[in-house]
């Protein structure tokens, strides 16, 4: 049994208000087993969670889902975030948020909006989302966001079907008035793992896209901020997933379970505490799941003696478990991992099959 590691202050809270969503994206990061509507935390509980988060040092809350617009009390929840003194960011598919709701959210103190787009080509975008007309509704809501002078970020999740259009997607974000784009390659957990072979790009596609993003950054310097994350399966080093386990962020599921990251429930044997039974501070500092991989004492070789260990914290625990069967192993994306060859093999499995859309 390892000694408990002192917890640093968290900075961000991901509030998964609901797993309900009208879209069915095949790379959705929600778990395969979704929380039910009747088990969702109510607005009063969320307000308490936000106050407790602020007291812990959290600065920013991401109101996410599923689709947060599926909550009838979203305005009340947003106001509670403001009242707690948190900077609030709405992460939305845009389907389910009307212009009238958006105006109310802005009045309630919403600080920032993130809208995901699936592709620059509308037909492909709707196909990926599994929802006809989604793309048009996203564009329309983006216009409303800008009209209300709310800062807008466009998220684009990149995979084999849209990776050739990164540049067009950035142009679309610019034309919509976004101040920032976030280009994220699919991360293979949840539904994306199920669809991995249908989503996986080739190494050539990834290399072209990475070079393109560099050129776009230069071309649009001063007009739009472009944040991009290199895709895991083609990297040599892993990312410090969620900034390191139990270091920066807290994830609360619709039913109130508190996780160190959105995918943590894939790791068997972890004990997650619930905000209905414990304060957020108690959970952050003492819950077994947060303590499990906090710091570096839990590491085994090659991480244990590696000079990178305080930088990447051994990468993603969820990915380590999903690929190697051992959550304490180095993330196999790391070229020093004895399982790295497996990642390369999996990156070569590409099958043009229909997506399994999330339920
Ligand atoms: Fe990171 Fe572990 Fe790889 Fe070192 S061996 S670079 S700590 S994943
Ligand atoms: Fe869980 Fe990376 S998604 S640690």
mmCIF file of C-alpha atoms and ligand atoms in Angstrom:
data_model
loop_
_atom_site.group_PDB
_atom_site.id
_atom_site.type_symbol
_atom_site.label_atom_id
_atom_site.label_comp_id
_atom_site.label_asym_id
_atom_site.label_seq_id
_atom_site.Cartn_x
_atom_site.Cartn_y
_atom_site.Cartn_z
ATOM 1 C CA UNK A 1 0.000 0.000 0.000
ATOM 2 C CA UNK A 2 1.498 3.359 -1.074
ATOM 3 C CA UNK A 3 1.393 6.378 1.250
ATOM 4 C CA UNK A 4 -1.245 8.916 0.192
ATOM 5 C CA UNK A 5 0.134 11.662 -2.015
ATOM 6 C CA UNK A 6 -0.715 15.237 -1.110
ATOM 7 C CA UNK A 7 -3.143 16.676 -3.612
ATOM 8 C CA UNK A 8 -2.259 19.859 -5.499
ATOM 9 C CA UNK A 9 -5.070 22.332 -6.269
ATOM 10 C CA UNK A 10 -7.240 21.386 -9.226
ATOM 11 C CA UNK A 11 -7.850 24.054 -11.877
ATOM 12 C CA UNK A 12 -10.671 22.711 -14.008
ATOM 13 C CA UNK A 13 -13.937 20.897 -13.494
ATOM 14 C CA UNK A 14 -15.619 18.988 -16.289
ATOM 15 C CA UNK A 15 -19.301 18.896 -15.387
ATOM 16 C CA UNK A 16 -20.972 16.212 -17.479
ATOM 17 C CA UNK A 17 -24.502 17.473 -16.969
ATOM 18 C CA UNK A 18 -26.119 14.643 -18.915
ATOM 19 C CA UNK A 19 -25.198 11.787 -21.215
ATOM 20 C CA UNK A 20 -28.275 12.485 -23.350
ATOM 21 C CA UNK A 21 -27.391 13.802 -26.818
ATOM 22 C CA UNK A 22 -29.248 14.046 -30.122
ATOM 23 C CA UNK A 23 -26.062 13.271 -32.071
ATOM 24 C CA UNK A 24 -24.386 9.887 -32.330
ATOM 25 C CA UNK A 25 -20.728 10.667 -33.102
ATOM 26 C CA UNK A 26 -18.760 7.435 -33.454
ATOM 27 C CA UNK A 27 -15.839 8.887 -31.435
ATOM 28 C CA UNK A 28 -17.900 10.071 -28.483
ATOM 29 C CA UNK A 29 -15.865 10.004 -25.276
ATOM 30 C CA UNK A 30 -18.890 9.061 -23.162
ATOM 31 C CA UNK A 31 -18.815 5.512 -21.815
ATOM 32 C CA UNK A 32 -20.564 2.706 -23.688
ATOM 33 C CA UNK A 33 -22.875 2.377 -20.662
ATOM 34 C CA UNK A 34 -24.545 5.801 -20.390
ATOM 35 C CA UNK A 35 -25.926 7.316 -17.151
ATOM 36 C CA UNK A 36 -29.750 7.447 -17.217
ATOM 37 C CA UNK A 37 -31.760 10.654 -17.084
ATOM 38 C CA UNK A 38 -33.501 9.804 -13.798
ATOM 39 C CA UNK A 39 -30.134 9.401 -12.061
ATOM 40 C CA UNK A 40 -28.803 12.837 -13.071
ATOM 41 C CA UNK A 41 -27.724 15.316 -10.368
ATOM 42 C CA UNK A 42 -30.211 18.159 -9.962
ATOM 43 C CA UNK A 43 -29.337 21.851 -10.255
ATOM 44 C CA UNK A 44 -29.048 22.307 -6.469
ATOM 45 C CA UNK A 45 -26.437 19.562 -6.276
ATOM 46 C CA UNK A 46 -24.517 21.049 -9.186
ATOM 47 C CA UNK A 47 -24.580 24.450 -7.462
ATOM 48 C CA UNK A 48 -23.071 22.853 -4.344
ATOM 49 C CA UNK A 49 -20.438 21.058 -6.432
ATOM 50 C CA UNK A 50 -19.486 24.373 -8.083
ATOM 51 C CA UNK A 51 -19.123 26.116 -4.704
ATOM 52 C CA UNK A 52 -16.996 23.261 -3.396
ATOM 53 C CA UNK A 53 -14.899 23.296 -6.568
ATOM 54 C CA UNK A 54 -14.259 27.039 -6.255
ATOM 55 C CA UNK A 55 -13.239 26.567 -2.615
ATOM 56 C CA UNK A 56 -10.731 23.928 -3.776
ATOM 57 C CA UNK A 57 -9.145 26.393 -6.208
ATOM 58 C CA UNK A 58 -10.942 25.440 -9.429
ATOM 59 C CA UNK A 59 -11.122 28.417 -11.806
ATOM 60 C CA UNK A 60 -12.994 27.062 -14.785
ATOM 61 C CA UNK A 61 -16.004 24.816 -15.267
ATOM 62 C CA UNK A 62 -16.751 23.124 -18.574
ATOM 63 C CA UNK A 63 -20.481 22.514 -18.899
ATOM 64 C CA UNK A 64 -20.486 19.419 -21.015
ATOM 65 C CA UNK A 65 -22.299 16.170 -21.729
ATOM 66 C CA UNK A 66 -23.663 14.521 -23.809
ATOM 67 C CA UNK A 67 -25.418 17.635 -24.919
ATOM 68 C CA UNK A 68 -25.867 20.081 -22.018
ATOM 69 C CA UNK A 69 -28.749 21.681 -23.936
ATOM 70 C CA UNK A 70 -30.774 18.547 -23.130
ATOM 71 C CA UNK A 71 -31.045 19.877 -19.544
ATOM 72 C CA UNK A 72 -34.093 22.095 -19.028
ATOM 73 C CA UNK A 73 -32.338 23.724 -16.063
ATOM 74 C CA UNK A 74 -29.162 24.639 -17.973
ATOM 75 C CA UNK A 75 -29.679 28.372 -17.368
ATOM 76 C CA UNK A 76 -30.031 27.801 -13.627
ATOM 77 C CA UNK A 77 -26.909 25.614 -13.604
ATOM 78 C CA UNK A 78 -24.957 28.222 -15.563
ATOM 79 C CA UNK A 79 -26.013 30.937 -13.125
ATOM 80 C CA UNK A 80 -24.829 28.745 -10.262
ATOM 81 C CA UNK A 81 -21.396 28.523 -11.901
ATOM 82 C CA UNK A 82 -21.266 32.300 -12.127
ATOM 83 C CA UNK A 83 -22.443 32.694 -8.530
ATOM 84 C CA UNK A 84 -19.651 30.359 -7.418
ATOM 85 C CA UNK A 85 -17.164 32.648 -9.177
ATOM 86 C CA UNK A 86 -16.189 30.113 -11.861
ATOM 87 C CA UNK A 87 -15.410 30.924 -15.489
ATOM 88 C CA UNK A 88 -17.963 28.910 -17.425
ATOM 89 C CA UNK A 89 -17.465 27.285 -20.792
ATOM 90 C CA UNK A 90 -20.372 25.626 -22.568
ATOM 91 C CA UNK A 91 -19.306 22.682 -24.735
ATOM 92 C CA UNK A 92 -22.191 22.032 -27.081
ATOM 93 C CA UNK A 93 -23.106 20.191 -30.237
ATOM 94 C CA UNK A 94 -25.373 23.230 -30.869
ATOM 95 C CA UNK A 95 -28.308 20.935 -31.538
ATOM 96 C CA UNK A 96 -30.771 21.571 -28.754
ATOM 97 C CA UNK A 97 -29.685 25.121 -27.870
ATOM 98 C CA UNK A 98 -32.009 27.723 -29.373
ATOM 99 C CA UNK A 99 -30.998 31.378 -29.855
ATOM 100 C CA UNK A 100 -33.429 32.271 -27.044
ATOM 101 C CA UNK A 101 -31.752 29.824 -24.637
ATOM 102 C CA UNK A 102 -28.342 31.104 -25.649
ATOM 103 C CA UNK A 103 -29.387 34.680 -24.828
ATOM 104 C CA UNK A 104 -30.593 33.517 -21.411
ATOM 105 C CA UNK A 105 -27.333 31.667 -20.821
ATOM 106 C CA UNK A 106 -25.412 34.802 -21.672
ATOM 107 C CA UNK A 107 -27.532 36.819 -19.220
ATOM 108 C CA UNK A 108 -26.924 34.159 -16.579
ATOM 109 C CA UNK A 109 -23.197 34.801 -16.895
ATOM 110 C CA UNK A 110 -21.924 32.269 -19.434
ATOM 111 C CA UNK A 111 -18.361 33.237 -20.367
ATOM 112 C CA UNK A 112 -17.438 31.133 -23.390
ATOM 113 C CA UNK A 113 -18.921 28.729 -25.957
ATOM 114 C CA UNK A 114 -17.330 25.783 -27.717
ATOM 115 C CA UNK A 115 -19.151 24.284 -30.693
ATOM 116 C CA UNK A 116 -17.964 21.091 -32.295
ATOM 117 C CA UNK A 117 -18.001 20.724 -36.061
ATOM 118 C CA UNK A 118 -17.722 17.330 -37.704
ATOM 119 C CA UNK A 119 -16.512 18.437 -41.145
ATOM 120 C CA UNK A 120 -16.441 21.439 -43.489
ATOM 121 C CA UNK A 121 -18.599 19.522 -45.994
ATOM 122 C CA UNK A 122 -22.145 19.519 -44.700
ATOM 123 C CA UNK A 123 -23.180 16.123 -46.004
ATOM 124 C CA UNK A 124 -20.135 14.444 -44.515
ATOM 125 C CA UNK A 125 -20.572 16.401 -41.256
ATOM 126 C CA UNK A 126 -24.152 15.191 -40.880
ATOM 127 C CA UNK A 127 -23.118 11.636 -41.716
ATOM 128 C CA UNK A 128 -20.403 11.663 -39.026
ATOM 129 C CA UNK A 129 -22.794 13.159 -36.463
ATOM 130 C CA UNK A 130 -25.515 10.681 -37.419
ATOM 131 C CA UNK A 131 -27.989 13.584 -37.568
ATOM 132 C CA UNK A 132 -29.368 15.215 -40.700
ATOM 133 C CA UNK A 133 -29.247 18.998 -40.547
ATOM 134 C CA UNK A 134 -26.776 19.124 -37.633
ATOM 135 C CA UNK A 135 -24.180 21.044 -39.597
ATOM 136 C CA UNK A 136 -26.586 23.846 -40.580
ATOM 137 C CA UNK A 137 -27.737 24.199 -36.978
ATOM 138 C CA UNK A 138 -24.159 24.435 -35.719
ATOM 139 C CA UNK A 139 -23.370 27.203 -38.177
ATOM 140 C CA UNK A 140 -26.530 29.064 -37.225
ATOM 141 C CA UNK A 141 -25.806 28.865 -33.497
ATOM 142 C CA UNK A 142 -22.201 29.997 -34.025
ATOM 143 C CA UNK A 143 -23.567 33.164 -35.656
ATOM 144 C CA UNK A 144 -25.751 33.780 -32.576
ATOM 145 C CA UNK A 145 -22.803 33.256 -30.222
ATOM 146 C CA UNK A 146 -20.789 35.895 -32.049
ATOM 147 C CA UNK A 147 -23.794 38.258 -32.138
ATOM 148 C CA UNK A 148 -23.952 38.048 -28.347
ATOM 149 C CA UNK A 149 -20.216 38.847 -28.240
ATOM 150 C CA UNK A 150 -19.445 35.621 -26.451
ATOM 151 C CA UNK A 151 -15.990 34.228 -27.273
ATOM 152 C CA UNK A 152 -16.340 31.232 -29.594
ATOM 153 C CA UNK A 153 -14.072 28.224 -29.989
ATOM 154 C CA UNK A 154 -14.689 25.694 -32.731
ATOM 155 C CA UNK A 155 -13.697 22.137 -31.886
ATOM 156 C CA UNK A 156 -12.929 19.724 -34.643
ATOM 157 C CA UNK A 157 -12.248 16.093 -34.043
ATOM 158 C CA UNK A 158 -10.066 14.751 -36.818
ATOM 159 C CA UNK A 159 -10.072 11.217 -38.234
ATOM 160 C CA UNK A 160 -9.810 9.380 -41.548
ATOM 161 C CA UNK A 161 -13.018 10.805 -43.046
ATOM 162 C CA UNK A 162 -12.199 14.501 -42.546
ATOM 163 C CA UNK A 163 -8.450 14.784 -42.016
ATOM 164 C CA UNK A 164 -7.908 15.960 -45.599
ATOM 165 C CA UNK A 165 -10.043 19.048 -44.879
ATOM 166 C CA UNK A 166 -8.309 20.516 -41.825
ATOM 167 C CA UNK A 167 -7.584 23.701 -43.739
ATOM 168 C CA UNK A 168 -11.212 24.054 -44.913
ATOM 169 C CA UNK A 169 -12.425 23.515 -41.356
ATOM 170 C CA UNK A 170 -10.158 26.288 -40.077
ATOM 171 C CA UNK A 171 -11.501 28.541 -42.864
ATOM 172 C CA UNK A 172 -15.018 27.678 -41.735
ATOM 173 C CA UNK A 173 -14.165 28.571 -38.127
ATOM 174 C CA UNK A 174 -12.734 31.890 -39.295
ATOM 175 C CA UNK A 175 -15.812 32.654 -41.374
ATOM 176 C CA UNK A 176 -18.001 31.928 -38.344
ATOM 177 C CA UNK A 177 -16.074 34.451 -36.241
ATOM 178 C CA UNK A 178 -14.342 32.016 -33.884
ATOM 179 C CA UNK A 179 -11.359 33.311 -31.947
ATOM 180 C CA UNK A 180 -9.891 29.864 -31.474
ATOM 181 C CA UNK A 181 -9.985 26.407 -33.000
ATOM 182 C CA UNK A 182 -9.132 23.241 -31.216
ATOM 183 C CA UNK A 183 -8.020 20.445 -33.513
ATOM 184 C CA UNK A 184 -8.064 17.145 -31.673
ATOM 185 C CA UNK A 185 -7.319 13.796 -33.248
ATOM 186 C CA UNK A 186 -9.631 11.058 -32.065
ATOM 187 C CA UNK A 187 -8.604 9.503 -28.748
ATOM 188 C CA UNK A 188 -9.406 5.834 -28.705
ATOM 189 C CA UNK A 189 -11.566 5.188 -25.663
ATOM 190 C CA UNK A 190 -15.325 4.789 -25.313
ATOM 191 C CA UNK A 191 -17.116 4.752 -28.655
ATOM 192 C CA UNK A 192 -13.953 5.650 -30.546
ATOM 193 C CA UNK A 193 -12.313 2.436 -29.421
ATOM 194 C CA UNK A 194 -15.265 0.515 -30.808
ATOM 195 C CA UNK A 195 -14.860 2.391 -34.121
ATOM 196 C CA UNK A 196 -11.075 2.507 -34.161
ATOM 197 C CA UNK A 197 -10.539 0.713 -37.462
ATOM 198 C CA UNK A 198 -13.144 2.894 -39.204
ATOM 199 C CA UNK A 199 -11.655 6.141 -37.825
ATOM 200 C CA UNK A 200 -7.893 5.529 -37.927
ATOM 201 C CA UNK A 201 -6.045 7.751 -40.414
ATOM 202 C CA UNK A 202 -2.864 6.666 -42.172
ATOM 203 C CA UNK A 203 0.543 7.899 -41.058
ATOM 204 C CA UNK A 204 0.844 9.866 -44.324
ATOM 205 C CA UNK A 205 -2.494 11.603 -43.674
ATOM 206 C CA UNK A 206 -1.415 12.506 -40.157
ATOM 207 C CA UNK A 207 1.958 13.848 -41.257
ATOM 208 C CA UNK A 208 0.323 15.958 -43.959
ATOM 209 C CA UNK A 209 -2.218 17.322 -41.477
ATOM 210 C CA UNK A 210 0.444 18.183 -38.890
ATOM 211 C CA UNK A 211 2.435 20.121 -41.518
ATOM 212 C CA UNK A 212 -0.754 21.804 -42.686
ATOM 213 C CA UNK A 213 -1.586 22.973 -39.168
ATOM 214 C CA UNK A 214 1.864 24.560 -38.875
ATOM 215 C CA UNK A 215 1.326 26.414 -42.154
ATOM 216 C CA UNK A 216 -2.179 27.484 -41.067
ATOM 217 C CA UNK A 217 -0.819 28.863 -37.807
ATOM 218 C CA UNK A 218 1.565 31.087 -39.749
ATOM 219 C CA UNK A 219 -1.007 32.091 -42.320
ATOM 220 C CA UNK A 220 -3.648 33.045 -39.760
ATOM 221 C CA UNK A 221 -1.354 34.408 -37.072
ATOM 222 C CA UNK A 222 -3.149 37.178 -35.177
ATOM 223 C CA UNK A 223 -6.558 36.220 -36.618
ATOM 224 C CA UNK A 224 -7.318 32.964 -34.886
ATOM 225 C CA UNK A 225 -5.581 30.799 -32.304
ATOM 226 C CA UNK A 226 -5.042 27.231 -33.485
ATOM 227 C CA UNK A 227 -4.548 24.614 -30.773
ATOM 228 C CA UNK A 228 -3.753 21.150 -32.027
ATOM 229 C CA UNK A 229 -2.985 17.878 -30.337
ATOM 230 C CA UNK A 230 -0.814 15.329 -32.169
ATOM 231 C CA UNK A 231 -2.532 11.957 -32.517
ATOM 232 C CA UNK A 232 -1.405 9.429 -29.990
ATOM 233 C CA UNK A 233 -0.923 6.355 -32.119
ATOM 234 C CA UNK A 234 1.700 8.040 -34.303
ATOM 235 C CA UNK A 235 3.599 9.775 -31.499
ATOM 236 C CA UNK A 236 6.892 8.714 -29.843
ATOM 237 C CA UNK A 237 6.021 10.088 -26.430
ATOM 238 C CA UNK A 238 2.656 10.057 -24.696
ATOM 239 C CA UNK A 239 0.762 13.136 -23.553
ATOM 240 C CA UNK A 240 0.460 14.019 -19.873
ATOM 241 C CA UNK A 241 -3.165 12.941 -20.048
ATOM 242 C CA UNK A 242 -5.473 15.351 -18.159
ATOM 243 C CA UNK A 243 -2.299 17.137 -17.017
ATOM 244 C CA UNK A 244 -1.441 14.152 -14.831
ATOM 245 C CA UNK A 245 -3.846 11.986 -12.827
ATOM 246 C CA UNK A 246 -5.379 13.901 -9.915
ATOM 247 C CA UNK A 247 -3.238 16.982 -10.549
ATOM 248 C CA UNK A 248 -5.328 19.512 -12.458
ATOM 249 C CA UNK A 249 -8.803 18.328 -13.271
ATOM 250 C CA UNK A 250 -11.903 16.761 -11.887
ATOM 251 C CA UNK A 251 -14.623 15.083 -13.888
ATOM 252 C CA UNK A 252 -18.114 14.696 -12.462
ATOM 253 C CA UNK A 253 -20.452 12.316 -14.284
ATOM 254 C CA UNK A 254 -24.179 13.039 -14.721
ATOM 255 C CA UNK A 255 -24.916 10.739 -11.764
ATOM 256 C CA UNK A 256 -22.334 12.440 -9.527
ATOM 257 C CA UNK A 257 -19.414 9.993 -9.630
ATOM 258 C CA UNK A 258 -16.134 11.863 -9.488
ATOM 259 C CA UNK A 259 -13.405 10.691 -11.841
ATOM 260 C CA UNK A 260 -9.834 11.810 -12.457
ATOM 261 C CA UNK A 261 -10.579 11.700 -16.219
ATOM 262 C CA UNK A 262 -13.598 11.000 -18.400
ATOM 263 C CA UNK A 263 -12.497 7.450 -19.249
ATOM 264 C CA UNK A 264 -11.336 6.358 -15.783
ATOM 265 C CA UNK A 265 -14.236 3.942 -15.326
ATOM 266 C CA UNK A 266 -12.693 1.564 -17.869
ATOM 267 C CA UNK A 267 -10.024 0.701 -15.288
ATOM 268 C CA UNK A 268 -11.326 -2.148 -13.152
ATOM 269 C CA UNK A 269 -11.010 -2.098 -9.389
ATOM 270 C CA UNK A 270 -10.975 1.689 -8.930
ATOM 271 C CA UNK A 271 -13.333 3.018 -6.276
ATOM 272 C CA UNK A 272 -15.071 6.228 -7.318
ATOM 273 C CA UNK A 273 -16.812 8.357 -4.719
ATOM 274 C CA UNK A 274 -19.996 10.302 -5.396
ATOM 275 C CA UNK A 275 -20.755 13.959 -4.639
ATOM 276 C CA UNK A 276 -24.042 12.821 -3.118
ATOM 277 C CA UNK A 277 -22.091 11.172 -0.294
ATOM 278 C CA UNK A 278 -18.835 13.113 -0.003
ATOM 279 C CA UNK A 279 -17.670 16.695 -0.378
ATOM 280 C CA UNK A 280 -15.594 17.412 -3.460
ATOM 281 C CA UNK A 281 -12.648 18.265 -1.227
ATOM 282 C CA UNK A 282 -12.817 14.893 0.508
ATOM 283 C CA UNK A 283 -13.062 13.122 -2.839
ATOM 284 C CA UNK A 284 -10.183 15.075 -4.381
ATOM 285 C CA UNK A 285 -7.891 14.501 -1.431
ATOM 286 C CA UNK A 286 -8.855 11.061 -0.183
ATOM 287 C CA UNK A 287 -10.846 9.006 -2.650
ATOM 288 C CA UNK A 288 -9.089 5.781 -3.669
ATOM 289 C CA UNK A 289 -9.502 6.505 -7.392
ATOM 290 C CA UNK A 290 -7.724 9.870 -7.176
ATOM 291 C CA UNK A 291 -4.966 8.437 -4.982
ATOM 292 C CA UNK A 292 -4.414 5.423 -7.220
ATOM 293 C CA UNK A 293 -2.127 7.098 -9.786
ATOM 294 C CA UNK A 294 -1.380 10.473 -8.255
ATOM 295 C CA UNK A 295 2.297 11.461 -8.305
ATOM 296 C CA UNK A 296 4.943 8.981 -9.447
ATOM 297 C CA UNK A 297 5.231 6.411 -6.625
ATOM 298 C CA UNK A 298 2.876 3.983 -8.368
ATOM 299 C CA UNK A 299 5.070 3.777 -11.457
ATOM 300 C CA UNK A 300 6.955 0.730 -12.626
ATOM 301 C CA UNK A 301 9.720 0.511 -15.226
ATOM 302 C CA UNK A 302 10.400 2.054 -17.696
ATOM 303 C CA UNK A 303 8.617 5.109 -16.196
ATOM 304 C CA UNK A 304 9.984 4.758 -12.664
ATOM 305 C CA UNK A 305 13.531 5.764 -13.635
ATOM 306 C CA UNK A 306 12.662 7.889 -16.667
ATOM 307 C CA UNK A 307 13.634 11.582 -16.737
ATOM 308 C CA UNK A 308 10.268 12.367 -18.428
ATOM 309 C CA UNK A 309 8.171 11.000 -15.584
ATOM 310 C CA UNK A 310 7.319 14.391 -14.040
ATOM 311 C CA UNK A 311 6.473 15.755 -17.489
ATOM 312 C CA UNK A 312 4.117 13.171 -18.942
ATOM 313 C CA UNK A 313 3.306 11.208 -15.761
ATOM 314 C CA UNK A 314 3.612 8.001 -17.764
ATOM 315 C CA UNK A 315 0.892 9.104 -20.224
ATOM 316 C CA UNK A 316 -2.691 7.925 -20.136
ATOM 317 C CA UNK A 317 -3.669 5.340 -17.509
ATOM 318 C CA UNK A 318 -6.801 4.392 -19.408
ATOM 319 C CA UNK A 319 -4.905 3.729 -22.612
ATOM 320 C CA UNK A 320 -2.249 1.777 -20.712
ATOM 321 C CA UNK A 321 -4.973 -0.469 -19.328
ATOM 322 C CA UNK A 322 -6.912 -0.803 -22.578
ATOM 323 C CA UNK A 323 -3.870 -1.860 -24.609
ATOM 324 C CA UNK A 324 -1.675 -3.694 -22.090
ATOM 325 C CA UNK A 325 -4.209 -4.857 -19.493
ATOM 326 C CA UNK A 326 -2.164 -3.120 -16.762
ATOM 327 C CA UNK A 327 -3.133 0.408 -15.688
ATOM 328 C CA UNK A 328 0.297 0.852 -14.041
ATOM 329 C CA UNK A 329 2.183 0.211 -17.271
ATOM 330 C CA UNK A 330 3.726 3.010 -19.343
ATOM 331 C CA UNK A 331 1.291 4.344 -21.905
ATOM 332 C CA UNK A 332 2.159 2.101 -24.886
ATOM 333 C CA UNK A 333 2.260 5.185 -27.122
ATOM 334 C CA UNK A 334 5.684 5.723 -25.539
ATOM 335 C CA UNK A 335 8.457 4.280 -27.705
ATOM 336 C CA UNK A 336 10.136 3.049 -24.490
ATOM 337 C CA UNK A 337 7.138 0.887 -23.598
ATOM 338 C CA UNK A 338 7.609 -2.854 -24.191
ATOM 339 C CA UNK A 339 4.101 -2.774 -25.723
ATOM 340 C CA UNK A 340 4.808 0.002 -28.226
ATOM 341 C CA UNK A 341 4.790 -2.385 -31.204
ATOM 342 C CA UNK A 342 1.148 -3.209 -30.411
ATOM 343 C CA UNK A 343 0.177 0.443 -30.930
ATOM 344 C CA UNK A 344 1.905 0.421 -34.291
ATOM 345 C CA UNK A 345 0.087 -2.768 -35.280
ATOM 346 C CA UNK A 346 -3.269 -1.260 -34.276
ATOM 347 C CA UNK A 347 -2.574 1.924 -36.240
ATOM 348 C CA UNK A 348 -2.282 -0.274 -39.312
ATOM 349 C CA UNK A 349 -5.733 -1.797 -38.889
ATOM 350 C CA UNK A 350 -8.037 0.309 -41.056
ATOM 351 C CA UNK A 351 -11.340 -1.035 -42.264
ATOM 352 C CA UNK A 352 -13.918 0.881 -44.280
ATOM 353 C CA UNK A 353 -16.967 -0.292 -42.389
ATOM 354 C CA UNK A 354 -20.080 1.620 -41.255
ATOM 355 C CA UNK A 355 -19.682 3.466 -37.959
ATOM 356 C CA UNK A 356 -21.204 2.090 -34.781
ATOM 357 C CA UNK A 357 -23.044 5.238 -33.695
ATOM 358 C CA UNK A 358 -23.352 5.889 -29.978
ATOM 359 C CA UNK A 359 -26.702 5.049 -28.496
HETATM 360 FE FE1 LIG B 1 6.886 8.906 -20.142
HETATM 361 FE FE2 LIG B 1 7.124 6.490 -18.982
HETATM 362 FE FE3 LIG B 1 7.725 6.839 -21.570
HETATM 363 FE FE4 LIG B 1 9.301 7.878 -19.706
HETATM 364 S S1 LIG B 1 8.920 5.698 -20.067
HETATM 365 S S2 LIG B 1 8.650 8.901 -21.597
HETATM 366 S S3 LIG B 1 7.769 8.475 -18.141
HETATM 367 S S4 LIG B 1 5.713 7.052 -20.616
HETATM 368 FE FE1 LIG B 2 -7.963 8.456 -18.408
HETATM 369 FE FE2 LIG B 2 -6.084 9.404 -20.043
HETATM 370 S S1 LIG B 2 -8.232 9.184 -20.424
HETATM 371 S S2 LIG B 2 -5.877 8.931 -17.954
#
